[in-house]
mmCIF file of C-alpha atoms (C1' of nucleotides) in Angstrom:
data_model
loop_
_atom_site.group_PDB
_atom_site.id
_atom_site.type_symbol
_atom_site.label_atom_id
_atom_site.label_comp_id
_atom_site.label_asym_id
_atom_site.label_seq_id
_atom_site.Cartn_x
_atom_site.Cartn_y
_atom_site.Cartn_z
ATOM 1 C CA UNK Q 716 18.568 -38.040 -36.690
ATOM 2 C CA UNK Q 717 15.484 -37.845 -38.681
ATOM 3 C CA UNK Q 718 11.825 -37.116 -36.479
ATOM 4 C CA UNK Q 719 11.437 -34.171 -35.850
ATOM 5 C CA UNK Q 720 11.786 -34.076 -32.346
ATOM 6 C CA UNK Q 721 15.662 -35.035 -32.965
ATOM 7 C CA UNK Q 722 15.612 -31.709 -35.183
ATOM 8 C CA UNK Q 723 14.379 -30.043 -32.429
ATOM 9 C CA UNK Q 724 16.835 -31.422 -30.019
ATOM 10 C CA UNK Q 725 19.683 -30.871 -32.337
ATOM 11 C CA UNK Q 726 18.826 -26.988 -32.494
ATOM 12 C CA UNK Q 727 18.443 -26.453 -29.420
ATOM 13 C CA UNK Q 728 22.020 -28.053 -28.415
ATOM 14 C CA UNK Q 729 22.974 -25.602 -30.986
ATOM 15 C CA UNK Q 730 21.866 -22.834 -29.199
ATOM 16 C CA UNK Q 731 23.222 -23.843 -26.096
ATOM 17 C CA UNK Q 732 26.851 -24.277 -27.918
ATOM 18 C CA UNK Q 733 26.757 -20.695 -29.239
ATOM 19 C CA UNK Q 734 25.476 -19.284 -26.253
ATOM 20 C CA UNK Q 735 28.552 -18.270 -23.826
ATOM 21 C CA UNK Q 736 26.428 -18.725 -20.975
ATOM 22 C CA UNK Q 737 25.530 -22.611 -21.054
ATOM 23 C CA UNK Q 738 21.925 -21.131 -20.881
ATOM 24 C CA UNK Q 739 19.212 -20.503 -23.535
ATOM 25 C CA UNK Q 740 15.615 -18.691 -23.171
ATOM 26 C CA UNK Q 741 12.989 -19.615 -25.631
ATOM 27 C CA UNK Q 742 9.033 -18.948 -26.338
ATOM 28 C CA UNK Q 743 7.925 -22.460 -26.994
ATOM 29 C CA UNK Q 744 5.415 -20.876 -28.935
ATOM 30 C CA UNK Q 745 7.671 -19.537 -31.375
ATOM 31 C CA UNK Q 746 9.595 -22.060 -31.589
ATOM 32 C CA UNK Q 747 6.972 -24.123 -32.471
ATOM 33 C CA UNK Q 748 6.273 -22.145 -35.081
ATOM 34 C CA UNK Q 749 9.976 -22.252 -36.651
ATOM 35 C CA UNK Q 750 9.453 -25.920 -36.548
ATOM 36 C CA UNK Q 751 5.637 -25.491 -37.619
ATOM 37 C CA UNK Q 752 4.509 -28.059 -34.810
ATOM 38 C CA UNK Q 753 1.862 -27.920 -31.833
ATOM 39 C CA UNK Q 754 3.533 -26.271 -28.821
ATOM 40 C CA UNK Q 755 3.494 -29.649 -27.024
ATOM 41 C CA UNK Q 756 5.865 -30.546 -28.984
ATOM 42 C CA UNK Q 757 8.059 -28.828 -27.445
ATOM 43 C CA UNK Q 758 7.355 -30.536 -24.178
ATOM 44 C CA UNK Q 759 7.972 -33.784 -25.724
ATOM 45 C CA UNK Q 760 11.493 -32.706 -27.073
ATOM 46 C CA UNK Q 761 11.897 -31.188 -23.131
ATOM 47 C CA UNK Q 762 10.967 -33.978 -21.527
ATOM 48 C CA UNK Q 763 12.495 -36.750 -23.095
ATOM 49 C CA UNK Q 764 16.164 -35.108 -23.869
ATOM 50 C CA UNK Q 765 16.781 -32.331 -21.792
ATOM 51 C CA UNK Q 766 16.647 -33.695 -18.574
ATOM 52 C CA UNK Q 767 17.773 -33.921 -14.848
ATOM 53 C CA UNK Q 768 19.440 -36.877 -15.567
ATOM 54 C CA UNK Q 769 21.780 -35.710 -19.072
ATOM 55 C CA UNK Q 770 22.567 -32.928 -17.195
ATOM 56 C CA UNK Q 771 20.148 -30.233 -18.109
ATOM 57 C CA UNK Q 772 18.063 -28.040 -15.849
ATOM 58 C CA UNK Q 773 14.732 -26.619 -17.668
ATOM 59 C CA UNK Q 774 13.076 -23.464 -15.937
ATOM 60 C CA UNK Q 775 9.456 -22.247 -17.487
ATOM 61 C CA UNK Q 776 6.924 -19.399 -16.459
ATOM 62 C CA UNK Q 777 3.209 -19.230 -17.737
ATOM 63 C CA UNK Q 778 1.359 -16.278 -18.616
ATOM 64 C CA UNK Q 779 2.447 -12.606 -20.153
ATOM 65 C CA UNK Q 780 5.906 -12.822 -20.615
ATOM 66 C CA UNK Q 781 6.269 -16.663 -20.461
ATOM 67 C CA UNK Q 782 9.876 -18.520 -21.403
ATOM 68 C CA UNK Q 783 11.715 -21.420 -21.263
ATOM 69 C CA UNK Q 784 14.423 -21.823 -19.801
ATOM 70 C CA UNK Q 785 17.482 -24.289 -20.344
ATOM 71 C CA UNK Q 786 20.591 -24.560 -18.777
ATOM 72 C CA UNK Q 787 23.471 -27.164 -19.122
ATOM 73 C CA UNK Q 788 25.428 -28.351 -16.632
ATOM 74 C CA UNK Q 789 29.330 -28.470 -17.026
ATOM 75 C CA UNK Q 790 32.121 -29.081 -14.842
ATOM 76 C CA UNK Q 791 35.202 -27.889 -15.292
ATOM 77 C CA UNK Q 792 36.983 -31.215 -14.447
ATOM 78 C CA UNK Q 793 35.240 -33.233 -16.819
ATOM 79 C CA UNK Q 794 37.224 -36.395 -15.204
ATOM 80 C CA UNK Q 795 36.381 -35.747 -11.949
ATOM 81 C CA UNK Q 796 32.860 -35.369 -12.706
ATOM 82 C CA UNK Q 797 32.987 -38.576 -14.297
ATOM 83 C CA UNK Q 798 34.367 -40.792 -11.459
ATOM 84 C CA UNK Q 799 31.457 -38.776 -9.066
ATOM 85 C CA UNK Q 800 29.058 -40.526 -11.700
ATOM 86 C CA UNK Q 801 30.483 -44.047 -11.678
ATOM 87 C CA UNK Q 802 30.483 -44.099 -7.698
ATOM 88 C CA UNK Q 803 26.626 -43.207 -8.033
ATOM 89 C CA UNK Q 804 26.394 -46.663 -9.860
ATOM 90 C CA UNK Q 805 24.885 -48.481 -7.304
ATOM 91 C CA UNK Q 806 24.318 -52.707 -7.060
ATOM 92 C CA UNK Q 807 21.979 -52.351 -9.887
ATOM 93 C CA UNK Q 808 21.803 -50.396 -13.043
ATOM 94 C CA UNK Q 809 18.915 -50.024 -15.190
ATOM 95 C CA UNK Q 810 19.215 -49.724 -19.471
ATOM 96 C CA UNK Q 811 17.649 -46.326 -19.009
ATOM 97 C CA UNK Q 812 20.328 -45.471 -16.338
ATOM 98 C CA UNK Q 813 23.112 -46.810 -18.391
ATOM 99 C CA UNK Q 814 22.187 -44.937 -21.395
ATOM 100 C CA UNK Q 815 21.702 -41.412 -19.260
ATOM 101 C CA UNK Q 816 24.974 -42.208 -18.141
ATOM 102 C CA UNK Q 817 26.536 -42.630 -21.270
ATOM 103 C CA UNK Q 818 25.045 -39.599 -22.790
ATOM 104 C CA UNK Q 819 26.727 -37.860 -20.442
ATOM 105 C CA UNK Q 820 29.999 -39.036 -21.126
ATOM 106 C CA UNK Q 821 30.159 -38.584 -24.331
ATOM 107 C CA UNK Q 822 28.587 -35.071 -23.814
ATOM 108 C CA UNK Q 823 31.816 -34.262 -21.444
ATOM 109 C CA UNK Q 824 33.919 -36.087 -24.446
ATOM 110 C CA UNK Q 825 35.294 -38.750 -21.789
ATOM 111 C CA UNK Q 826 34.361 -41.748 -23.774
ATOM 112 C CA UNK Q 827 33.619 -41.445 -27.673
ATOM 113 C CA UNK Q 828 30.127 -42.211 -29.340
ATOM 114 C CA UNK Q 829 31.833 -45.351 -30.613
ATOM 115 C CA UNK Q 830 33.588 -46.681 -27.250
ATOM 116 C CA UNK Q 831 29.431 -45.942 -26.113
ATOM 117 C CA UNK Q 832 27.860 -48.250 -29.277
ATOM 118 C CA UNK Q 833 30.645 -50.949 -28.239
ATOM 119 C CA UNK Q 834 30.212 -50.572 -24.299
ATOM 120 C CA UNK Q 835 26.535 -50.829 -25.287
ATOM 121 C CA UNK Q 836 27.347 -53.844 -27.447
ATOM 122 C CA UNK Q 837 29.244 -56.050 -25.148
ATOM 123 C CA UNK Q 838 26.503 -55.154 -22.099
ATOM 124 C CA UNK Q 839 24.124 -56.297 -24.393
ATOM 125 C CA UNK Q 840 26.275 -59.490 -25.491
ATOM 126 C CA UNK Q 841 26.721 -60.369 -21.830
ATOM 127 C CA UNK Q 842 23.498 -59.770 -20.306
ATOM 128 C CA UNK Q 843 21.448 -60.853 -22.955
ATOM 129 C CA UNK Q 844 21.510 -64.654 -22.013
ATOM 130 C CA UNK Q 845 20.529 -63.972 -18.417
ATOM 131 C CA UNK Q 846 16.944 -64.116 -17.070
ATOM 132 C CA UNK Q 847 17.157 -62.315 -13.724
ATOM 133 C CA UNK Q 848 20.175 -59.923 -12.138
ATOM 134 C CA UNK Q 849 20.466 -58.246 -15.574
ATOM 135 C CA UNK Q 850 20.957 -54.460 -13.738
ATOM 136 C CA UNK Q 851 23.245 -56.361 -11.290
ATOM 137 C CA UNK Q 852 25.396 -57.871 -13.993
ATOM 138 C CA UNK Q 853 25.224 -54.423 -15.959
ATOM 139 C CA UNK Q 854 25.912 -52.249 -13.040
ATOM 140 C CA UNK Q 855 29.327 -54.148 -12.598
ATOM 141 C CA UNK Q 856 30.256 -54.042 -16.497
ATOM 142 C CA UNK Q 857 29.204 -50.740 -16.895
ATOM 143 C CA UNK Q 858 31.605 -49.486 -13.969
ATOM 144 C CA UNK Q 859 34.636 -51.885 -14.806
ATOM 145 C CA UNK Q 860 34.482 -50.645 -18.115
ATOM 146 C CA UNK Q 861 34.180 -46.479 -17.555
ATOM 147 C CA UNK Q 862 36.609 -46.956 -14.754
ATOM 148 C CA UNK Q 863 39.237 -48.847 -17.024
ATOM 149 C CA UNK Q 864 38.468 -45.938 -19.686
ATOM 150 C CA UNK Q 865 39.059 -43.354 -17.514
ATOM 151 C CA UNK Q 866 42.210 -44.422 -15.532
ATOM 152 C CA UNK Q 867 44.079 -45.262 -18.659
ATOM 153 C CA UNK Q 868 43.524 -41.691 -19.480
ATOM 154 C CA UNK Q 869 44.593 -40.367 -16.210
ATOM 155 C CA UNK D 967 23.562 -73.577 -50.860
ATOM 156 C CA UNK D 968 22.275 -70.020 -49.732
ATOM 157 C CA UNK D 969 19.351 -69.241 -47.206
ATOM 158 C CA UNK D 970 17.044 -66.386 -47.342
ATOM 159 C CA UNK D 971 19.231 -65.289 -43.998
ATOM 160 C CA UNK D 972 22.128 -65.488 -45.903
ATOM 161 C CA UNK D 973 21.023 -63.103 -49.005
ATOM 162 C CA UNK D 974 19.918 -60.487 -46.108
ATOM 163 C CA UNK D 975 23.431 -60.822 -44.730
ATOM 164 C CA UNK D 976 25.478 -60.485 -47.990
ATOM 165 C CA UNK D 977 22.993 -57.313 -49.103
ATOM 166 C CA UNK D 978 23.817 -55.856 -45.665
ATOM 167 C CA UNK D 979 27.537 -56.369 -46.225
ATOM 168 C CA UNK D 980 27.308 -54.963 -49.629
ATOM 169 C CA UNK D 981 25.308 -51.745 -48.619
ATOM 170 C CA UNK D 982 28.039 -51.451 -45.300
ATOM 171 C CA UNK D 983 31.177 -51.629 -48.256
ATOM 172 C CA UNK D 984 29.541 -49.127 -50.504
ATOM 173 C CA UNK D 985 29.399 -46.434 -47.289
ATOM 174 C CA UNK D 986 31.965 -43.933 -47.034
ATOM 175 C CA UNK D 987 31.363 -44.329 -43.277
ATOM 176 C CA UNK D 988 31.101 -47.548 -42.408
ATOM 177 C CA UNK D 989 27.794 -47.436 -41.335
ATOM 178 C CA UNK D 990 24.068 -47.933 -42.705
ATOM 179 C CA UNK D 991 20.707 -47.358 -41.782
ATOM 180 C CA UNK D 992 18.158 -49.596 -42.699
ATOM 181 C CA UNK D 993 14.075 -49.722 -41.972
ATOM 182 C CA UNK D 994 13.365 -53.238 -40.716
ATOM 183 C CA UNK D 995 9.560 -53.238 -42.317
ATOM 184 C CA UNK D 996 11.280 -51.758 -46.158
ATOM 185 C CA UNK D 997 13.735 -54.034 -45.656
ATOM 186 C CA UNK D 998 11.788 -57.247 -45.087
ATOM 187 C CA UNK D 999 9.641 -55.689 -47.813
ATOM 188 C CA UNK D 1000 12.753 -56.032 -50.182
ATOM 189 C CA UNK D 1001 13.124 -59.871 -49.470
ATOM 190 C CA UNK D 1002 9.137 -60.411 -49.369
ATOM 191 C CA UNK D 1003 9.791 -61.892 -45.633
ATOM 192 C CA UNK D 1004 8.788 -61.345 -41.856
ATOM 193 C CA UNK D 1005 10.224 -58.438 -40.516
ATOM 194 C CA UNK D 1006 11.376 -60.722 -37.951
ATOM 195 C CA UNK D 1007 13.619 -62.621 -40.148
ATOM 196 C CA UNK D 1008 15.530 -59.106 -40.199
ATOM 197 C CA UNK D 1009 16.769 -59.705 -36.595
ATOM 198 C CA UNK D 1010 16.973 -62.902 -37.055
ATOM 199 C CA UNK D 1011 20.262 -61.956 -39.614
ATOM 200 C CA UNK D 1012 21.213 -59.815 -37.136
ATOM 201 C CA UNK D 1013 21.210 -61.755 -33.921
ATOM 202 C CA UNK D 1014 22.982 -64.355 -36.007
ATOM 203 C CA UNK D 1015 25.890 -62.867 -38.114
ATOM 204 C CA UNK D 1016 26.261 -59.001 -37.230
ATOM 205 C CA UNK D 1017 26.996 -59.643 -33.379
ATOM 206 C CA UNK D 1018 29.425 -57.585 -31.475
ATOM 207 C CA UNK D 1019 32.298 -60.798 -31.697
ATOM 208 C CA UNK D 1020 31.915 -60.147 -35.608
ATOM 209 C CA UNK D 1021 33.131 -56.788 -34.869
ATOM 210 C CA UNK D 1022 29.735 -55.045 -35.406
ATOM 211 C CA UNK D 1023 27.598 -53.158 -33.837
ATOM 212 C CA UNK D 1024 23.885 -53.002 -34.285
ATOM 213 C CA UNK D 1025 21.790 -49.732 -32.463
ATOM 214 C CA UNK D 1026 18.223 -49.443 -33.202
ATOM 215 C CA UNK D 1027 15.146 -47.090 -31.744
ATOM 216 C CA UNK D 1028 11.202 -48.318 -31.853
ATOM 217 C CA UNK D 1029 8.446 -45.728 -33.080
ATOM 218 C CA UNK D 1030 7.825 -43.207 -34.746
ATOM 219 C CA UNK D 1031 11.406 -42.381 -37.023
ATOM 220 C CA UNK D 1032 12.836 -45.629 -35.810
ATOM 221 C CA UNK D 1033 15.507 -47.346 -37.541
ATOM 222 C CA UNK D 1034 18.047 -49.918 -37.029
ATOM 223 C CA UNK D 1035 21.582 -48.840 -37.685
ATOM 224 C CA UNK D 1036 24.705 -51.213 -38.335
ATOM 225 C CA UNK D 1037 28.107 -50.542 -38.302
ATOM 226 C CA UNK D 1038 31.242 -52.230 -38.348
ATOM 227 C CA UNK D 1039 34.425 -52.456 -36.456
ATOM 228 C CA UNK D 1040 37.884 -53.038 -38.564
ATOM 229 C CA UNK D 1041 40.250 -54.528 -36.287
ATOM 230 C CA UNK D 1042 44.312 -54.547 -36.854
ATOM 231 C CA UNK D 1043 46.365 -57.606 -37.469
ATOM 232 C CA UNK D 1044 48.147 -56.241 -34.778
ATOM 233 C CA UNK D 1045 44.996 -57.040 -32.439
ATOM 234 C CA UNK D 1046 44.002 -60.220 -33.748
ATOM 235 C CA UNK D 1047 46.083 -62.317 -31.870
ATOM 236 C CA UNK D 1048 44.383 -60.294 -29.138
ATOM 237 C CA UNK D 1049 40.997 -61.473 -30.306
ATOM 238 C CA UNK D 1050 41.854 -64.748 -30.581
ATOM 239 C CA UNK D 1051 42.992 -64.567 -26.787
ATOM 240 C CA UNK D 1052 39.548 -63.130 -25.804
ATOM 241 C CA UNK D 1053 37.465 -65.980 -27.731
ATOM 242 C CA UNK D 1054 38.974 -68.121 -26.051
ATOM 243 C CA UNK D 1055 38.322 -67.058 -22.411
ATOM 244 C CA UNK D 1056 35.101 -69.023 -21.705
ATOM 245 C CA UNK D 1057 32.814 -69.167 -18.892
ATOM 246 C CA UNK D 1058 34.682 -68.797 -15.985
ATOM 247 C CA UNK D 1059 38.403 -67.214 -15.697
ATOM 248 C CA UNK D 1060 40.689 -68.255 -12.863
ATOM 249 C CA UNK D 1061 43.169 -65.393 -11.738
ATOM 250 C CA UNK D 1062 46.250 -67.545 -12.744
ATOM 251 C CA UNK D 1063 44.982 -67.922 -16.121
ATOM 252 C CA UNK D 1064 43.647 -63.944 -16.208
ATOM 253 C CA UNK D 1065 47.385 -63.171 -15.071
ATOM 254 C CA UNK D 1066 48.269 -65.610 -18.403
ATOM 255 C CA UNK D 1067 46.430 -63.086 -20.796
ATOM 256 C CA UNK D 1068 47.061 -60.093 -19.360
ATOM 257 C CA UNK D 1069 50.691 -60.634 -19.757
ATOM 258 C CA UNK D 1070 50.638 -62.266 -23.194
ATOM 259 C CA UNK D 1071 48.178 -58.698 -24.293
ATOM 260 C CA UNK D 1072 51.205 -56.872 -22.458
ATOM 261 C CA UNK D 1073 53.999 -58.584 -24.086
ATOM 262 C CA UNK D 1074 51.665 -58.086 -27.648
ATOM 263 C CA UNK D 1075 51.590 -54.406 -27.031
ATOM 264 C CA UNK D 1076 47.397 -54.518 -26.804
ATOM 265 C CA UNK D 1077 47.573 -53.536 -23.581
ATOM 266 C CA UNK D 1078 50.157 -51.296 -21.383
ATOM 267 C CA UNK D 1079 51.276 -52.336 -18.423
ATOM 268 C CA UNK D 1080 49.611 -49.703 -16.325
ATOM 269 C CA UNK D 1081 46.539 -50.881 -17.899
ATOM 270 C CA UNK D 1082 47.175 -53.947 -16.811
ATOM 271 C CA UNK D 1083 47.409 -53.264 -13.184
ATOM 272 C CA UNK D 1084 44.127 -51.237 -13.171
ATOM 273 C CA UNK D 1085 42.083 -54.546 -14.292
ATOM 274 C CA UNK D 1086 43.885 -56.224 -11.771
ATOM 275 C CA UNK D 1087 42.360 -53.734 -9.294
ATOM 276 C CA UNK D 1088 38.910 -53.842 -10.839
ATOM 277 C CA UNK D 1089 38.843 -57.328 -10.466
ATOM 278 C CA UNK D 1090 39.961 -57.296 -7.161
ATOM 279 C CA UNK D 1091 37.266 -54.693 -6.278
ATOM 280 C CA UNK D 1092 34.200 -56.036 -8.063
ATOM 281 C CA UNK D 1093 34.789 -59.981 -6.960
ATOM 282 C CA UNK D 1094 36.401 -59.077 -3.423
ATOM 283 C CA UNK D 1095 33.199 -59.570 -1.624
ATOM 284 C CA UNK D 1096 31.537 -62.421 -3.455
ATOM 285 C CA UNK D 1097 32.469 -65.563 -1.813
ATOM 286 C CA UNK D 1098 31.291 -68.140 -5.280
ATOM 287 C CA UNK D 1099 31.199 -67.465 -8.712
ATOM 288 C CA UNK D 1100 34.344 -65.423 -8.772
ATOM 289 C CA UNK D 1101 35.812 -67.336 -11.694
ATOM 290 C CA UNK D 1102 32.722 -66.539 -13.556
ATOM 291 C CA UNK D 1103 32.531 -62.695 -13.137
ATOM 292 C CA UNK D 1104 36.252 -62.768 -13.418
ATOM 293 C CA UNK D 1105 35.525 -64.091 -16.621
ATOM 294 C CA UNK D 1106 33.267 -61.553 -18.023
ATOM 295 C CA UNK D 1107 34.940 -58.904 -16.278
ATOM 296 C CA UNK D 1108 37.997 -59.371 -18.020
ATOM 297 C CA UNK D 1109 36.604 -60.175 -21.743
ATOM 298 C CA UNK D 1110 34.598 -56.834 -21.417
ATOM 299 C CA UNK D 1111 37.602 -54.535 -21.075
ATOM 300 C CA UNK D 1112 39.553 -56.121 -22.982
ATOM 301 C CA UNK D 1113 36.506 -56.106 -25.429
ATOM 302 C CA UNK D 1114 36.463 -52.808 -25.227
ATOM 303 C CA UNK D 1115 40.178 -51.675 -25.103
ATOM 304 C CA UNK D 1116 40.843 -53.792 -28.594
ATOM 305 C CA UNK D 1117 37.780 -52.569 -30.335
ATOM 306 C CA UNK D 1118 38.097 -48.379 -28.931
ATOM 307 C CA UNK D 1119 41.911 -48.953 -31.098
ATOM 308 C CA UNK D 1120 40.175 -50.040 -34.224
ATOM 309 C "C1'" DC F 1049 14.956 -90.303 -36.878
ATOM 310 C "C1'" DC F 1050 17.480 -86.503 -34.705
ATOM 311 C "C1'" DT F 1051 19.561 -82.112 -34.506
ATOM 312 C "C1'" DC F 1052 20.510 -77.653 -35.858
ATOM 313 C "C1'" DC F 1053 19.489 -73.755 -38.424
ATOM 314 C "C1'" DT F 1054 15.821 -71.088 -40.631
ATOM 315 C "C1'" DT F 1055 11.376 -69.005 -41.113
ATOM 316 C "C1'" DT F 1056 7.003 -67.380 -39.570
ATOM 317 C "C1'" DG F 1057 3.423 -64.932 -37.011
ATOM 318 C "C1'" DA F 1058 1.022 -63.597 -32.979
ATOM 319 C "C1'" DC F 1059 1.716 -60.547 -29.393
ATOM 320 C "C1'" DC F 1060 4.562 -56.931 -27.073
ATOM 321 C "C1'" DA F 1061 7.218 -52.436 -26.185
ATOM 322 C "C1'" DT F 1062 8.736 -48.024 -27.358
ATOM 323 C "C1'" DT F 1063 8.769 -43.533 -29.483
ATOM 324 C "C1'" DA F 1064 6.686 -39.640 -31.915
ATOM 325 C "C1'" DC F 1065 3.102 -36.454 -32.529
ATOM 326 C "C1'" DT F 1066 -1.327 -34.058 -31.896
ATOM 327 C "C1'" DG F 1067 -5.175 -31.636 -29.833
ATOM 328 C "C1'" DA F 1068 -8.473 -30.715 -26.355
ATOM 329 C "C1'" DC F 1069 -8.471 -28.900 -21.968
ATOM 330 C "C1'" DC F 1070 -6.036 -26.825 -17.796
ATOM 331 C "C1'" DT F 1071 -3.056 -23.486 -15.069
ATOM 332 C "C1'" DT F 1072 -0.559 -19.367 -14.256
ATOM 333 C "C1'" DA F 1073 0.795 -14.544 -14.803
ATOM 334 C "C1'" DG F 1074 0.284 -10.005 -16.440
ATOM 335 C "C1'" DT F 1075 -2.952 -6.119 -18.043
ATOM 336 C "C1'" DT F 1076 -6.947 -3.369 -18.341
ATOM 337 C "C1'" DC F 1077 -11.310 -1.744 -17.096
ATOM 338 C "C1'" DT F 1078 -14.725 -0.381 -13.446
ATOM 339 C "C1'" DA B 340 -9.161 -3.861 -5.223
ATOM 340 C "C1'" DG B 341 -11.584 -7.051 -8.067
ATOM 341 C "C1'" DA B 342 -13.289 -8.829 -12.358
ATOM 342 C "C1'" DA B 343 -12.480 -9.725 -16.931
ATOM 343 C "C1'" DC B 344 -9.457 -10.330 -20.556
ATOM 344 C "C1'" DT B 345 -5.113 -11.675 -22.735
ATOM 345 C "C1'" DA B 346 -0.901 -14.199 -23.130
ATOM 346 C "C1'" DA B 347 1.885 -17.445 -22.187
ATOM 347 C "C1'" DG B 348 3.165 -22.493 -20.823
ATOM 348 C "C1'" DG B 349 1.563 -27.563 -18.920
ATOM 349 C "C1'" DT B 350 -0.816 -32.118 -18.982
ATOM 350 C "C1'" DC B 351 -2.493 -36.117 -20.570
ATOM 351 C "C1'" DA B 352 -4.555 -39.440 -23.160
ATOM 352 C "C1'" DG B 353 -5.171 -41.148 -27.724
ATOM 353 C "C1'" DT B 354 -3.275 -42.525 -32.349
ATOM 354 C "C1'" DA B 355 0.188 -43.915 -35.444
ATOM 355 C "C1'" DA B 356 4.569 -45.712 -36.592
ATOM 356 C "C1'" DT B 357 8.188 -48.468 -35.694
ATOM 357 C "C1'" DG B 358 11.150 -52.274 -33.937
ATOM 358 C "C1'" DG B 359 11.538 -56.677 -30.476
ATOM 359 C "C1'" DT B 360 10.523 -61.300 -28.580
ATOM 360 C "C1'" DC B 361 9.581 -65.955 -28.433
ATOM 361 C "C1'" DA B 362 7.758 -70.256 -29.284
ATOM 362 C "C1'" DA B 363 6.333 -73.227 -32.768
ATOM 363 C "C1'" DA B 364 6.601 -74.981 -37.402
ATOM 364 C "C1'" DG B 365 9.566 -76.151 -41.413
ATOM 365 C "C1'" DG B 366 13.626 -78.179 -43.680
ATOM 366 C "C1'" DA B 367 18.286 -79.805 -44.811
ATOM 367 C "C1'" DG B 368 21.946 -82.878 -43.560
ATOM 368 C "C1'" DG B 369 23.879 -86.600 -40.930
#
DNA sequence: CCTCCTTTGACCATTACTGACCTTAGTTCT
DNA sequence: AGAACTAAGGTCAGTAATGGTCAAAGGAGG
């Protein structure tokens, strides 16, 4: 965690932890001030961490009175949520899909940033030799291995 | 006799003991820089001696901030029989000799028996409607979770 | 010699950050 | 009401800063 964008990201997760409403509502102006950046900035940070697929939902208005919006999505039944993501695994699954994925998971505490580096590890260990069905290959590892992580806990 | 590889690999091994955490972060270009090399050379080291079967894990991020990060994965006498199981799985994995494993990792404690029964049904479900090859994801199936239930423990 | 491991470098891919320019919404003046 | 002004946020393309890949050359040992 060192660019600035990750500082950015990091304080805004904090804000969404110490809010009681899973919701936040920022000027992007100001707060690219507090970080003493250009406002797009701000995009940048938006648009590469909090989005559709982690599990965050990002609202904005222009003009007099403008905000930004940020919500989180959380389910109650943080295993249950989990097997609905597995079963959207289709045949193939992309690095970038893997790692959204996984981001969740850890961000609903059903696998551990460590059981992610190894699951990570071992896709990259298994695929890495292959020249074509890589997202195949992945899509099955990826689901034998958050389904056997999940059922032992059940 | 001692290669230019092999300094790299002891310095990372010596920066790795002297963290509290098990863990170091390293530039690629400052660290090339340090042994007057390629940075190439760097993953080089790392492709070679800090792969996941060594018990370590390697993440890394391009651009701006980027950084490759190393850490490493202690595993238990207890689970070394275990590993030794796992190595020696190689391409392709009939279901008599999966059976073999599974009940040896049962009988070794690595693995419950409920456990157990949900690779069973993983396999089943991932190689149910292939109709060749089964042996060979069978194989990979199985040294991925096992992969990953040894190394979670550690 | 032949083979395997090492080393190198040219070329590639990804991520971060910035700034000029654009769009939208509210406010004020005529 | 409409025009002009003010106050937000959005886009996008360019630049810089990293790390990754791969094939070819080099070298040590059998």
């Amino acid at each position: 965690m060192s660019t600035l964008a990750d500082h950015i990201e990091a304080y805004i997760k904090q804000m969404l932890r110490e809010s009681q409403t899973r919701t936040v509502e920022l000027s992007r102006a100001q707060l690219a001030d507090v970080f003493s950046c250009v406002p797009s900035q701000i995009n940048y940070v938006l648009t590469t961490r909090f989005t559709i697929e982690r599990g965050y939902i990002v609202e904005s208005r222009r003009g007099g009175g403008g905000y930004i919006r940020i919500g989180h999505i959380h389910v109650g039944d943080c295993t249950a949520h989990a097997f609905d993501l597995l079963e959207s695994i289709g045949s193939e699954l992309t690095e970038k899909q893997m790692e959204n994925i996984l981001a969740r998971l850890v961000d609903y505490q059903v696998i551990t940033n460590r059981q992610r580096q190894i699951i990570r590890g071992i896709v990259q260990q298994e695929t890495s030799s292959m020249d074509e069905g890589k997202d195949i290959l992945r899509a099955i590892l990826v689901r034998a291995m958050l389904f056997l992580t999940i059922k032992s806990k059940a």
